[in-house]
């Protein structure tokens, strides 16, 4: 990990103009803990010269009652904001727009600075429990709801991670030293922490030494898995200390918190009345409203949270900090409240956000967590956070977390095999097939060396089959699915796992051109769905219906294909987010069927729907390539060849770049070569058409069975070139196409009829 991983992207430069000659020793010490780039001046001219000679943005702390000094500093363009430290309470300068706040004690000033720049900008997220369908998966929550749930599951998972070890403490100290590697003062405090820290002193360290404040809250804001994981000991200790010290005698009925929020966050809360809101870090509050107002500052983004506490014994953990002198109440991270109302106080120039904390919200939250946790596979506690991230579609952070765990586990740890497996799954989802396969093979090797269960072998072989499938190695995929099938009757949940495996096998039959086996296998799957009484909205039904639709489309049974695609869409629309990737794939497949039926407007509409989802979700290029391919065929069929060629050349570039390094003979590349060849054929550019068809044939001959229907298509295309060039070789290629069609395609299949018509026509011609 590098320093840039955890650097403060919003860090500004600071100057302190101390004209009143405040005694600054203790204050300076605390400021240096907050900021690495503070300079102190007692002369306004020197201070001005320093600021104006720099291109940086500055925050100025001014110890002066002199209005002219304040006005002069505020006129400098690169002074971002001003904090006034005064001895007497006056109304001077209050209308100056750059004045963030006016303070009469160093303590209050310091807390406000820490609040704004380093420590207490607590990120928030909201969640409307009533608007989430019971069948919605974690991956399909909207961005803010997903963030809310992420933190709620994080709370449970982080507290179960092994943390009471010397290794966990070293992880945390390493992060701090890397961040402050050039700051001798902070390194000294970190050394002291390493020697003296224990769980009983965690609250003291958290509230007095702000290098923890800065790093930990930055990690929570950015959901930085590196730091959160490495701070697991501190997080766990702090949570348990807060829980043990929970106030029950004469508890406060209302507490306050002042801070800033972005306009986006304020608008989100305004539009979320009666929803739940999560404070996504440890939450410091006060019983003194005036102190909270000082921390809120005086900007358009200043916020005062007013938190009413009911049912004290059942609410989120909190404790009173008796030595703070400000009536401070500290809540554990992830505290959840209900939003009662939001309004702007024009008198105080602050947004008032009234919240309620009660056991009612805790009970609702428990039901929410239980619902989504049921969607996670049974797995080791160590992996649950990564699995949660993966289920939410956040593969990068899932991988990051798994790699952290992998470094910590000894090579013979019993969970190592499962870890390799989940890393492989994450890489497979990112289309990094070589790395996925590498990790699956590491898992297989681990289990063969250290013993295994049937469940584990089922998982590994299923996953190897899946990655081979994605790489276009369909024979190897089928072989590994068969290995998995050998173990499937030993697994704990045979109904669902077996169905998924059988669905994968049936789909590979389609890709191998074994259409009779594919149709028969899918028909058996439909019977199994009913025999096992799988719920009508079960996600496995979507996979089966989509794959069956694809199988029917390949044999030219368009009406049946449309029927099953529409069944899949109907379920998807009820249980998933409207931008789900599966919906894009089915729209794309449905468009192909409509294109075959010459229903051009319907075809194009479905391609556009698929494309819109892919663009909204920022999906990878291979997903886009599938849609571009079909849009290219749409233009090709309509004889708009320049547009068709543009799309197909884009697809070829993507597929060669991403698929060739994994499998140079991937059949998807051959499909694109064939499509480009047909465009040149239609334009009578026979030499270029033949060039593309021969490249396609070379790939298909190496990757597909000799009787695969795709080869029939290529033979027919080559035959057409020879026919138009008056060569008798056309007969040879047309015959090979017909031979495959007779064994693989139904008698009424449109492509079989085309091949037979081509052969009949060529026989009647006088070819040389």
Coordinates of C-alpha atoms in Angstrom, one line a residue, residues 125-131 268-278 336-342 354-356 361:
X125 CA -26.6 7.3 3.7
X126 CA -30.4 6.7 3.7
X127 CA -32.6 3.8 3.1
X128 CA -36.4 3.4 2.5
X129 CA -37.3 0.0 3.8
X130 CA -40.8 0.1 2.3
X131 CA -39.6 0.7 -1.2
X268 CA -30.9 13.6 -0.2
X269 CA -31.9 13.9 3.4
X270 CA -34.6 16.5 2.5
X271 CA -36.1 14.0 0.1
X272 CA -35.9 11.1 2.5
X273 CA -38.4 12.2 5.3
X274 CA -39.4 9.1 7.4
X275 CA -36.6 7.1 5.9
X276 CA -33.7 5.6 7.9
X277 CA -30.4 7.4 8.0
X278 CA -27.0 5.8 8.9
X336 CA -29.2 4.4 12.5
X337 CA -32.0 7.0 13.1
X338 CA -35.3 7.9 11.4
X339 CA -35.5 11.3 9.7
X340 CA -38.4 13.3 11.2
X341 CA -38.0 16.7 9.4
X342 CA -35.5 19.0 7.7
X354 CA -34.4 16.3 13.4
X355 CA -33.8 12.5 13.9
X356 CA -35.2 9.8 16.2
X361 CA -35.6 1.5 14.1

